[in-house]
Amino acid sequence: MPKRLYARSLIIIIAPMVLLQSVIAFVFMERHWQTVTQRLSTAVVRDIAGIIDLMDTYPQDPGYENLIRISRERLALNISILPADPLPAPGPKPFFSILDSILGEEITRQINRPFWIDTIGDSDLVEIRIQLEDKVMRVFARRSQAYASNTLIFLVWMAGSALVLLAIAILFLRNQIKPIQQLATAADSFGKGRAPPPDFKPRGAEEVRRAGAAFIVMRERIERQIEQRTTMLSGVSHDLRTILTRFKLQLALVGNKVDTDAMEQDIADMQSMLEGYLAFARSEAEEETGTFNLERFFAKLKEEGALLERGFESSIRGEPEIQVRPNAFSRLISNLVSNSFRYATNVSVTADHREGWLTITIDDDGPGIPKEMRDEVFKPFFRLDEARNQDAGGTGLGLAIALDIARSHGGDISLDESPKGGLRAVVRIPA
């Protein structure tokens, strides 16, 4: 069975129609067509039998002129009397023709003499030859006299009307399915972090309109919640920054009277954590979708690696330009690559953009992450201190932010062992 609603709906419409037409055609063939042909053939053979009885019962003129005239004018049969030659050999029978069998059965039942039939020599006439005692009677009858010739017209009308009704049904069905497809497209775009189509609004049947209206309300609630969260954290961050500024000012006024290095380091750490909290809460959700060039971005990463004295290699398969939220996506890849730069010596990045998906694979030769901890590192504020340098700094939000951005684009991030001996991070998003 097809998986798409449009195809399934077409089958729901087409299957009963085809079944109904098949039943009607079968009943027509079995009852009407065969019965009418039987009656017509019986009437033609009855007329021929009557002519033979007249020939055998009453004397006829030498040329049978009167009998031929009566047959032509009254019975619409063109007869002729031939010498007593052997009948022709039986000709090939049509693959599908009930006329031969029915006409032959009637001649055997009513006349019971040797005969020969040709139903395919002329499309409009049927030739019948009957062996008499000292002669052969040849009869030409119109095919319509012995055969229900309106069958083809009936079948053509039946199939033609079915096709016309089916075309109308498909047209209306497409209009009914279109609002559902638009709703699916809008939901998919919103799930990938993109703006829904500007012309989207609930259309179609009442149930589809209700679903579309529910989606719009849900989208507005989510956007409002994100906006409220960002606004709240921005306010908290602003207030805390004010307090931290006062701390710095007070430390500056203290001068060299006491050792303030530790306090200044704590303030710097708090400042870094606040920036991380705000970035994690914001996740660049308010950014619009735009074009992002992977080649230029990888070139910047290579320059950054050179400054840090790290080896960096990159390759791209497929189109280098993708449609994402540029700043957020840049932050996503930068967080992962910066992690590799921090703990590894050589890093390689491979981008595969084909068949509607973008897969970015980042490999390094660092210490890696134990298998049992690979899900934990994506949790906010989680720091893998055993494998990483505690003095390197950080808030434990880098991977959490990266995963949040990937999922807001409709994708995901997975971690595995790298062929280089370190960690492999795979980012896969629809693009």
GROMACS .gro file of C-alpha atoms in nm:
model
  431
    1MET     CA    1   0.000   0.000   0.000
    2PRO     CA    2   0.126   0.353  -0.065
    3LYS     CA    3   0.224   0.561   0.236
    4ARG     CA    4   0.105   0.901   0.113
    5LEU     CA    5  -0.248   1.018   0.194
    6TYR     CA    6  -0.312   1.135  -0.163
    7ALA     CA    7  -0.227   0.794  -0.312
    8ARG     CA    8  -0.432   0.611  -0.050
    9SER     CA    9  -0.731   0.837  -0.113
   10LEU     CA   10  -0.705   0.770  -0.486
   11ILE     CA   11  -0.710   0.396  -0.422
   12ILE     CA   12  -1.014   0.437  -0.196
   13ILE     CA   13  -1.192   0.608  -0.487
   14ILE     CA   14  -1.058   0.399  -0.776
   15ALA     CA   15  -1.087   0.050  -0.624
   16PRO     CA   16  -1.467   0.056  -0.564
   17MET     CA   17  -1.523   0.214  -0.907
   18VAL     CA   18  -1.314  -0.050  -1.084
   19LEU     CA   19  -1.485  -0.327  -0.886
   20LEU     CA   20  -1.829  -0.189  -0.968
   21GLN     CA   21  -1.747  -0.152  -1.337
   22SER     CA   22  -1.607  -0.505  -1.347
   23VAL     CA   23  -1.923  -0.648  -1.190
   24ILE     CA   24  -2.142  -0.450  -1.430
   25ALA     CA   25  -1.935  -0.561  -1.729
   26PHE     CA   26  -1.945  -0.925  -1.616
   27VAL     CA   27  -2.321  -0.919  -1.564
   28PHE     CA   28  -2.367  -0.749  -1.900
   29MET     CA   29  -2.148  -1.002  -2.081
   30GLU     CA   30  -2.302  -1.298  -1.905
   31ARG     CA   31  -2.666  -1.197  -1.923
   32HIS     CA   32  -2.738  -0.921  -2.171
   33TRP     CA   33  -2.477  -0.973  -2.442
   34GLN     CA   34  -2.498  -1.350  -2.455
   35THR     CA   35  -2.876  -1.358  -2.422
   36VAL     CA   36  -2.933  -1.103  -2.697
   37THR     CA   37  -2.687  -1.276  -2.928
   38GLN     CA   38  -2.859  -1.608  -2.856
   39ARG     CA   39  -3.199  -1.469  -2.950
   40LEU     CA   40  -3.072  -1.296  -3.265
   41SER     CA   41  -2.890  -1.609  -3.384
   42THR     CA   42  -3.197  -1.819  -3.311
   43ALA     CA   43  -3.412  -1.587  -3.524
   44VAL     CA   44  -3.168  -1.591  -3.819
   45VAL     CA   45  -3.135  -1.970  -3.813
   46ARG     CA   46  -3.514  -2.000  -3.786
   47ASP     CA   47  -3.549  -1.792  -4.103
   48ILE     CA   48  -3.291  -2.008  -4.283
   49ALA     CA   49  -3.466  -2.324  -4.166
   50GLY     CA   50  -3.796  -2.187  -4.295
   51ILE     CA   51  -3.640  -2.120  -4.637
   52ILE     CA   52  -3.502  -2.475  -4.649
   53ASP     CA   53  -3.847  -2.615  -4.557
   54LEU     CA   54  -4.003  -2.412  -4.839
   55MET     CA   55  -3.747  -2.552  -5.085
   56ASP     CA   56  -3.815  -2.907  -4.974
   57THR     CA   57  -4.196  -2.876  -4.951
   58TYR     CA   58  -4.301  -2.671  -5.251
   59PRO     CA   59  -4.174  -2.684  -5.607
   60GLN     CA   60  -3.952  -2.395  -5.705
   61ASP     CA   61  -3.864  -2.230  -6.031
   62PRO     CA   62  -3.532  -2.341  -6.181
   63GLY     CA   63  -3.337  -2.035  -6.067
   64TYR     CA   64  -3.509  -1.999  -5.729
   65GLU     CA   65  -3.572  -1.633  -5.821
   66ASN     CA   66  -3.887  -1.596  -5.612
   67LEU     CA   67  -3.734  -1.756  -5.308
   68ILE     CA   68  -3.424  -1.535  -5.337
   69ARG     CA   69  -3.644  -1.225  -5.377
   70ILE     CA   70  -3.861  -1.306  -5.078
   71SER     CA   71  -3.554  -1.378  -4.865
   72ARG     CA   72  -3.393  -1.049  -4.959
   73GLU     CA   73  -3.703  -0.830  -4.925
   74ARG     CA   74  -3.879  -0.990  -4.629
   75LEU     CA   75  -3.605  -1.157  -4.427
   76ALA     CA   76  -3.303  -0.936  -4.514
   77LEU     CA   77  -3.109  -1.246  -4.615
   78ASN     CA   78  -2.909  -1.273  -4.935
   79ILE     CA   79  -2.922  -1.639  -5.045
   80SER     CA   80  -2.789  -1.824  -5.344
   81ILE     CA   81  -2.803  -2.188  -5.453
   82LEU     CA   82  -2.465  -2.343  -5.543
   83PRO     CA   83  -2.374  -2.678  -5.695
   84ALA     CA   84  -2.329  -2.969  -5.459
   85ASP     CA   85  -1.956  -2.908  -5.402
   86PRO     CA   86  -1.786  -3.003  -5.076
   87LEU     CA   87  -1.799  -2.740  -4.805
   88PRO     CA   88  -1.479  -2.536  -4.746
   89ALA     CA   89  -1.244  -2.645  -4.470
   90PRO     CA   90  -1.316  -2.485  -4.131
   91GLY     CA   91  -1.137  -2.152  -4.094
   92PRO     CA   92  -0.950  -2.020  -3.790
   93LYS     CA   93  -1.172  -1.929  -3.501
   94PRO     CA   94  -1.145  -1.590  -3.328
   95PHE     CA   95  -0.985  -1.593  -2.985
   96PHE     CA   96  -1.293  -1.439  -2.824
   97SER     CA   97  -1.622  -1.471  -3.012
   98ILE     CA   98  -1.945  -1.616  -2.885
   99LEU     CA   99  -2.112  -1.573  -3.225
  100ASP     CA  100  -1.946  -1.880  -3.380
  101SER     CA  101  -2.042  -2.110  -3.096
  102ILE     CA  102  -2.398  -1.983  -3.052
  103LEU     CA  103  -2.473  -1.974  -3.427
  104GLY     CA  104  -2.325  -2.319  -3.475
  105GLU     CA  105  -2.531  -2.462  -3.191
  106GLU     CA  106  -2.853  -2.315  -3.334
  107ILE     CA  107  -2.786  -2.452  -3.687
  108THR     CA  108  -2.719  -2.796  -3.542
  109ARG     CA  109  -3.034  -2.784  -3.326
  110GLN     CA  110  -3.278  -2.643  -3.587
  111ILE     CA  111  -3.140  -2.764  -3.921
  112ASN     CA  112  -2.907  -3.053  -3.828
  113ARG     CA  113  -2.722  -3.063  -4.161
  114PRO     CA  114  -2.355  -3.010  -4.246
  115PHE     CA  115  -2.267  -2.641  -4.244
  116TRP     CA  116  -1.979  -2.394  -4.269
  117ILE     CA  117  -1.962  -2.049  -4.106
  118ASP     CA  118  -1.738  -1.750  -4.173
  119THR     CA  119  -1.776  -1.469  -3.918
  120ILE     CA  120  -1.443  -1.294  -3.980
  121GLY     CA  121  -1.421  -1.265  -4.358
  122ASP     CA  122  -1.627  -0.943  -4.375
  123SER     CA  123  -1.676  -0.724  -4.075
  124ASP     CA  124  -2.039  -0.641  -4.168
  125LEU     CA  125  -2.159  -0.979  -4.301
  126VAL     CA  126  -2.180  -1.336  -4.181
  127GLU     CA  127  -2.157  -1.613  -4.443
  128ILE     CA  128  -2.333  -1.944  -4.381
  129ARG     CA  129  -2.321  -2.246  -4.614
  130ILE     CA  130  -2.551  -2.543  -4.556
  131GLN     CA  131  -2.511  -2.878  -4.733
  132LEU     CA  132  -2.845  -2.994  -4.881
  133GLU     CA  133  -2.919  -3.321  -5.071
  134ASP     CA  134  -2.804  -3.211  -5.417
  135LYS     CA  135  -2.694  -2.852  -5.364
  136VAL     CA  136  -2.540  -2.603  -5.125
  137MET     CA  137  -2.730  -2.299  -4.998
  138ARG     CA  138  -2.515  -1.995  -4.927
  139VAL     CA  139  -2.660  -1.725  -4.701
  140PHE     CA  140  -2.522  -1.378  -4.632
  141ALA     CA  141  -2.669  -1.208  -4.326
  142ARG     CA  142  -2.581  -0.878  -4.168
  143ARG     CA  143  -2.376  -0.927  -3.857
  144SER     CA  144  -2.616  -0.711  -3.660
  145GLN     CA  145  -2.896  -0.963  -3.736
  146ALA     CA  146  -2.717  -1.241  -3.545
  147TYR     CA  147  -2.492  -1.054  -3.302
  148ALA     CA  148  -2.539  -0.789  -3.033
  149SER     CA  149  -2.322  -0.528  -3.203
  150ASN     CA  150  -2.387  -0.248  -2.953
  151THR     CA  151  -2.161  -0.410  -2.693
  152LEU     CA  152  -1.852  -0.209  -2.782
  153ILE     CA  153  -2.047   0.116  -2.763
  154PHE     CA  154  -2.173   0.022  -2.418
  155LEU     CA  155  -1.825  -0.063  -2.292
  156VAL     CA  156  -1.679   0.258  -2.438
  157TRP     CA  157  -1.947   0.468  -2.272
  158MET     CA  158  -1.900   0.286  -1.943
  159ALA     CA  159  -1.521   0.327  -1.943
  160GLY     CA  160  -1.539   0.685  -2.074
  161SER     CA  161  -1.786   0.799  -1.810
  162ALA     CA  162  -1.577   0.629  -1.540
  163LEU     CA  163  -1.264   0.815  -1.656
  164VAL     CA  164  -1.446   1.150  -1.663
  165LEU     CA  165  -1.587   1.099  -1.313
  166LEU     CA  166  -1.249   0.980  -1.191
  167ALA     CA  167  -1.076   1.290  -1.329
  168ILE     CA  168  -1.328   1.514  -1.153
  169ALA     CA  169  -1.283   1.319  -0.830
  170ILE     CA  170  -0.904   1.346  -0.851
  171LEU     CA  171  -0.928   1.722  -0.909
  172PHE     CA  172  -1.150   1.776  -0.604
  173LEU     CA  173  -0.948   1.532  -0.395
  174ARG     CA  174  -0.626   1.719  -0.473
  175ASN     CA  175  -0.786   2.041  -0.349
  176GLN     CA  176  -0.887   1.865  -0.028
  177ILE     CA  177  -0.540   1.715   0.026
  178LYS     CA  178  -0.355   2.039  -0.048
  179PRO     CA  179  -0.434   2.207   0.290
  180ILE     CA  180  -0.301   1.899   0.471
  181GLN     CA  181   0.019   1.914   0.265
  182GLN     CA  182   0.056   2.285   0.344
  183LEU     CA  183   0.009   2.213   0.715
  184ALA     CA  184   0.274   1.939   0.699
  185THR     CA  185   0.515   2.174   0.519
  186ALA     CA  186   0.459   2.451   0.776
  187ALA     CA  187   0.509   2.209   1.069
  188ASP     CA  188   0.824   2.067   0.908
  189SER     CA  189   0.967   2.415   0.848
  190PHE     CA  190   0.896   2.518   1.207
  191GLY     CA  191   1.055   2.194   1.333
  192LYS     CA  192   1.370   2.278   1.137
  193GLY     CA  193   1.386   2.625   1.286
  194ARG     CA  194   1.274   2.796   0.967
  195ALA     CA  195   0.996   3.047   0.921
  196PRO     CA  196   0.672   2.883   0.797
  197PRO     CA  197   0.543   2.983   0.451
  198PRO     CA  198   0.407   3.341   0.465
  199ASP     CA  199   0.083   3.243   0.285
  200PHE     CA  200  -0.003   2.963   0.526
  201LYS     CA  201  -0.344   2.982   0.685
  202PRO     CA  202  -0.603   2.717   0.779
  203ARG     CA  203  -0.794   2.596   0.474
  204GLY     CA  204  -1.000   2.299   0.365
  205ALA     CA  205  -1.242   2.086   0.565
  206GLU     CA  206  -1.337   2.174   0.921
  207GLU     CA  207  -1.106   1.912   1.075
  208VAL     CA  208  -0.810   2.035   0.870
  209ARG     CA  209  -0.887   2.397   0.963
  210ARG     CA  210  -0.895   2.303   1.331
  211ALA     CA  211  -0.559   2.127   1.298
  212GLY     CA  212  -0.409   2.429   1.120
  213ALA     CA  213  -0.545   2.669   1.381
  214ALA     CA  214  -0.409   2.447   1.660
  215PHE     CA  215  -0.066   2.448   1.493
  216ILE     CA  216  -0.063   2.828   1.471
  217VAL     CA  217  -0.159   2.860   1.838
  218MET     CA  218   0.107   2.604   1.936
  219ARG     CA  219   0.373   2.785   1.733
  220GLU     CA  220   0.284   3.119   1.890
  221ARG     CA  221   0.299   2.968   2.239
  222ILE     CA  222   0.642   2.815   2.176
  223GLU     CA  223   0.777   3.138   2.027
  224ARG     CA  224   0.634   3.337   2.316
  225GLN     CA  225   0.788   3.096   2.567
  226ILE     CA  226   1.128   3.120   2.401
  227GLU     CA  227   1.103   3.497   2.393
  228GLN     CA  228   1.006   3.512   2.759
  229ARG     CA  229   1.293   3.281   2.857
  230THR     CA  230   1.542   3.487   2.661
  231THR     CA  231   1.408   3.814   2.802
  232MET     CA  232   1.419   3.681   3.156
  233LEU     CA  233   1.775   3.553   3.128
  234SER     CA  234   1.883   3.871   2.956
  235GLY     CA  235   1.747   4.068   3.252
  236VAL     CA  236   1.913   3.838   3.504
  237SER     CA  237   2.238   3.858   3.311
  238HIS     CA  238   2.218   4.238   3.301
  239ASP     CA  239   2.158   4.260   3.675
  240LEU     CA  240   2.442   4.021   3.754
  241ARG     CA  241   2.676   4.203   3.519
  242THR     CA  242   2.605   4.522   3.711
  243ILE     CA  243   2.701   4.351   4.037
  244LEU     CA  244   3.015   4.205   3.880
  245THR     CA  245   3.112   4.551   3.754
  246ARG     CA  246   3.083   4.683   4.108
  247PHE     CA  247   3.304   4.398   4.232
  248LYS     CA  248   3.567   4.486   3.974
  249LEU     CA  249   3.553   4.853   4.069
  250GLN     CA  250   3.588   4.772   4.440
  251LEU     CA  251   3.883   4.543   4.368
  252ALA     CA  252   4.046   4.818   4.166
  253LEU     CA  253   4.001   5.060   4.456
  254VAL     CA  254   4.154   4.814   4.702
  255GLY     CA  255   4.480   4.829   4.509
  256ASN     CA  256   4.771   4.621   4.631
  257LYS     CA  257   4.667   4.607   4.994
  258VAL     CA  258   4.553   4.246   4.961
  259ASP     CA  259   4.602   3.970   4.710
  260THR     CA  260   4.307   4.003   4.471
  261ASP     CA  261   4.418   3.764   4.195
  262ALA     CA  262   4.192   3.481   4.313
  263MET     CA  263   3.890   3.711   4.343
  264GLU     CA  264   3.952   3.855   3.997
  265GLN     CA  265   3.970   3.502   3.856
  266ASP     CA  266   3.639   3.418   4.024
  267ILE     CA  267   3.480   3.726   3.874
  268ALA     CA  268   3.612   3.634   3.528
  269ASP     CA  269   3.473   3.282   3.568
  270MET     CA  270   3.134   3.419   3.672
  271GLN     CA  271   3.136   3.652   3.371
  272SER     CA  272   3.211   3.358   3.139
  273MET     CA  273   2.939   3.147   3.298
  274LEU     CA  274   2.683   3.425   3.256
  275GLU     CA  275   2.766   3.455   2.888
  276GLY     CA  276   2.731   3.079   2.853
  277TYR     CA  277   2.398   3.071   3.035
  278LEU     CA  278   2.259   3.345   2.814
  279ALA     CA  279   2.381   3.178   2.495
  280PHE     CA  280   2.233   2.845   2.601
  281ALA     CA  281   1.896   3.001   2.681
  282ARG     CA  282   1.889   3.207   2.362
  283SER     CA  283   2.026   2.939   2.123
  284GLU     CA  284   1.996   3.191   1.843
  285ALA     CA  285   1.626   3.098   1.808
  286GLU     CA  286   1.524   3.443   1.691
  287GLU     CA  287   1.759   3.436   1.390
  288GLU     CA  288   1.614   3.414   1.038
  289THR     CA  289   1.711   3.142   0.791
  290GLY     CA  290   1.973   3.237   0.532
  291THR     CA  291   2.244   3.099   0.304
  292PHE     CA  292   2.555   2.956   0.469
  293ASN     CA  293   2.871   2.879   0.269
  294LEU     CA  294   3.063   2.582   0.404
  295GLU     CA  295   3.380   2.649   0.203
  296ARG     CA  296   3.432   2.998   0.349
  297PHE     CA  297   3.350   2.876   0.700
  298PHE     CA  298   3.598   2.587   0.678
  299ALA     CA  299   3.862   2.833   0.556
  300LYS     CA  300   3.812   3.039   0.875
  301LEU     CA  301   3.842   2.724   1.086
  302LYS     CA  302   4.169   2.642   0.911
  303GLU     CA  303   4.306   2.987   0.996
  304GLU     CA  304   4.199   2.941   1.357
  305GLY     CA  305   4.372   2.602   1.365
  306ALA     CA  306   4.690   2.755   1.228
  307LEU     CA  307   4.692   3.019   1.505
  308LEU     CA  308   4.650   2.743   1.763
  309GLU     CA  309   4.916   2.531   1.589
  310ARG     CA  310   4.669   2.255   1.512
  311GLY     CA  311   4.642   2.048   1.196
  312PHE     CA  312   4.315   2.097   1.011
  313GLU     CA  313   4.177   1.925   0.699
  314SER     CA  314   3.834   1.966   0.536
  315SER     CA  315   3.643   1.828   0.237
  316ILE     CA  316   3.296   1.887   0.092
  317ARG     CA  317   3.083   1.650  -0.115
  318GLY     CA  318   2.787   1.812  -0.282
  319GLU     CA  319   2.666   2.172  -0.286
  320PRO     CA  320   2.867   2.392  -0.043
  321GLU     CA  321   2.579   2.636   0.019
  322ILE     CA  322   2.302   2.539   0.261
  323GLN     CA  323   1.991   2.706   0.405
  324VAL     CA  324   2.023   2.736   0.785
  325ARG     CA  325   2.033   3.004   1.054
  326PRO     CA  326   2.389   3.122   0.980
  327ASN     CA  327   2.500   3.247   1.321
  328ALA     CA  328   2.351   2.955   1.509
  329PHE     CA  329   2.494   2.698   1.269
  330SER     CA  330   2.835   2.867   1.285
  331ARG     CA  331   2.822   2.844   1.664
  332LEU     CA  332   2.725   2.475   1.641
  333ILE     CA  333   3.024   2.371   1.430
  334SER     CA  334   3.260   2.611   1.606
  335ASN     CA  335   3.179   2.458   1.946
  336LEU     CA  336   3.256   2.109   1.820
  337VAL     CA  337   3.573   2.208   1.633
  338SER     CA  338   3.695   2.425   1.924
  339ASN     CA  339   3.654   2.122   2.150
  340SER     CA  340   3.875   1.924   1.915
  341PHE     CA  341   4.130   2.206   1.890
  342ARG     CA  342   4.147   2.219   2.271
  343TYR     CA  343   4.217   1.851   2.329
  344ALA     CA  344   4.363   1.722   1.999
  345THR     CA  345   4.651   1.797   1.765
  346ASN     CA  346   4.494   1.712   1.430
  347VAL     CA  347   4.135   1.767   1.325
  348SER     CA  348   3.954   1.677   1.003
  349VAL     CA  349   3.603   1.786   0.895
  350THR     CA  350   3.400   1.624   0.617
  351ALA     CA  351   3.071   1.767   0.487
  352ASP     CA  352   2.833   1.554   0.278
  353HIS     CA  353   2.542   1.751   0.131
  354ARG     CA  354   2.324   1.519  -0.077
  355GLU     CA  355   1.964   1.397  -0.106
  356GLY     CA  356   1.824   1.671   0.116
  357TRP     CA  357   2.053   1.603   0.412
  358LEU     CA  358   2.375   1.758   0.540
  359THR     CA  359   2.612   1.535   0.735
  360ILE     CA  360   2.922   1.690   0.892
  361THR     CA  361   3.177   1.453   1.045
  362ILE     CA  362   3.447   1.589   1.277
  363ASP     CA  363   3.738   1.357   1.367
  364ASP     CA  364   4.029   1.428   1.600
  365ASP     CA  365   4.321   1.242   1.757
  366GLY     CA  366   4.256   1.357   2.113
  367PRO     CA  367   4.183   1.150   2.426
  368GLY     CA  368   3.822   1.089   2.321
  369ILE     CA  369   3.523   1.033   2.549
  370PRO     CA  370   3.437   0.701   2.716
  371LYS     CA  371   3.140   0.526   2.555
  372GLU     CA  372   2.931   0.529   2.871
  373MET     CA  373   2.975   0.908   2.907
  374ARG     CA  374   2.885   1.015   2.552
  375ASP     CA  375   2.524   1.088   2.636
  376GLU     CA  376   2.611   1.266   2.960
  377VAL     CA  377   2.836   1.525   2.796
  378PHE     CA  378   2.537   1.682   2.620
  379LYS     CA  379   2.373   1.771   2.951
  380PRO     CA  380   2.400   2.139   3.049
  381PHE     CA  381   2.687   2.228   3.287
  382PHE     CA  382   2.832   1.877   3.268
  383ARG     CA  383   3.215   1.872   3.254
  384LEU     CA  384   3.417   1.561   3.185
  385ASP     CA  385   3.700   1.658   3.418
  386GLU     CA  386   3.862   1.317   3.416
  387ALA     CA  387   3.938   1.332   3.047
  388ARG     CA  388   3.973   1.707   3.008
  389ASN     CA  389   4.200   1.960   3.166
  390GLN     CA  390   4.026   2.129   3.456
  391ASP     CA  391   4.238   2.440   3.407
  392ALA     CA  392   4.126   2.484   3.050
  393GLY     CA  393   3.816   2.667   3.165
  394GLY     CA  394   3.465   2.638   3.026
  395THR     CA  395   3.116   2.618   3.166
  396GLY     CA  396   3.007   2.276   3.042
  397LEU     CA  397   2.758   2.428   2.799
  398GLY     CA  398   2.940   2.397   2.465
  399LEU     CA  399   2.802   2.058   2.363
  400ALA     CA  400   2.461   2.134   2.515
  401ILE     CA  401   2.436   2.449   2.303
  402ALA     CA  402   2.553   2.258   1.993
  403LEU     CA  403   2.292   1.985   2.045
  404ASP     CA  404   2.020   2.243   2.107
  405ILE     CA  405   2.105   2.423   1.781
  406ALA     CA  406   2.118   2.096   1.584
  407ARG     CA  407   1.777   1.987   1.712
  408SER     CA  408   1.629   2.330   1.645
  409HIS     CA  409   1.729   2.268   1.281
  410GLY     CA  410   1.549   1.932   1.284
  411GLY     CA  411   1.870   1.729   1.320
  412ASP     CA  412   2.088   1.566   1.584
  413ILE     CA  413   2.448   1.504   1.699
  414SER     CA  414   2.605   1.166   1.772
  415LEU     CA  415   2.946   1.078   1.918
  416ASP     CA  416   3.161   0.777   1.832
  417GLU     CA  417   3.520   0.659   1.813
  418SER     CA  418   3.729   0.823   1.544
  419PRO     CA  419   3.959   0.637   1.304
  420LYS     CA  420   4.223   0.889   1.415
  421GLY     CA  421   4.205   0.745   1.766
  422GLY     CA  422   4.011   1.027   1.929
  423LEU     CA  423   3.650   1.140   1.911
  424ARG     CA  424   3.415   1.148   1.612
  425ALA     CA  425   3.122   1.393   1.619
  426VAL     CA  426   2.856   1.355   1.348
  427VAL     CA  427   2.608   1.636   1.285
  428ARG     CA  428   2.313   1.545   1.062
  429ILE     CA  429   2.043   1.797   0.969
  430PRO     CA  430   1.797   1.835   0.681
  431ALA     CA  431   1.920   2.095   0.435
   0.00000   0.00000   0.00000
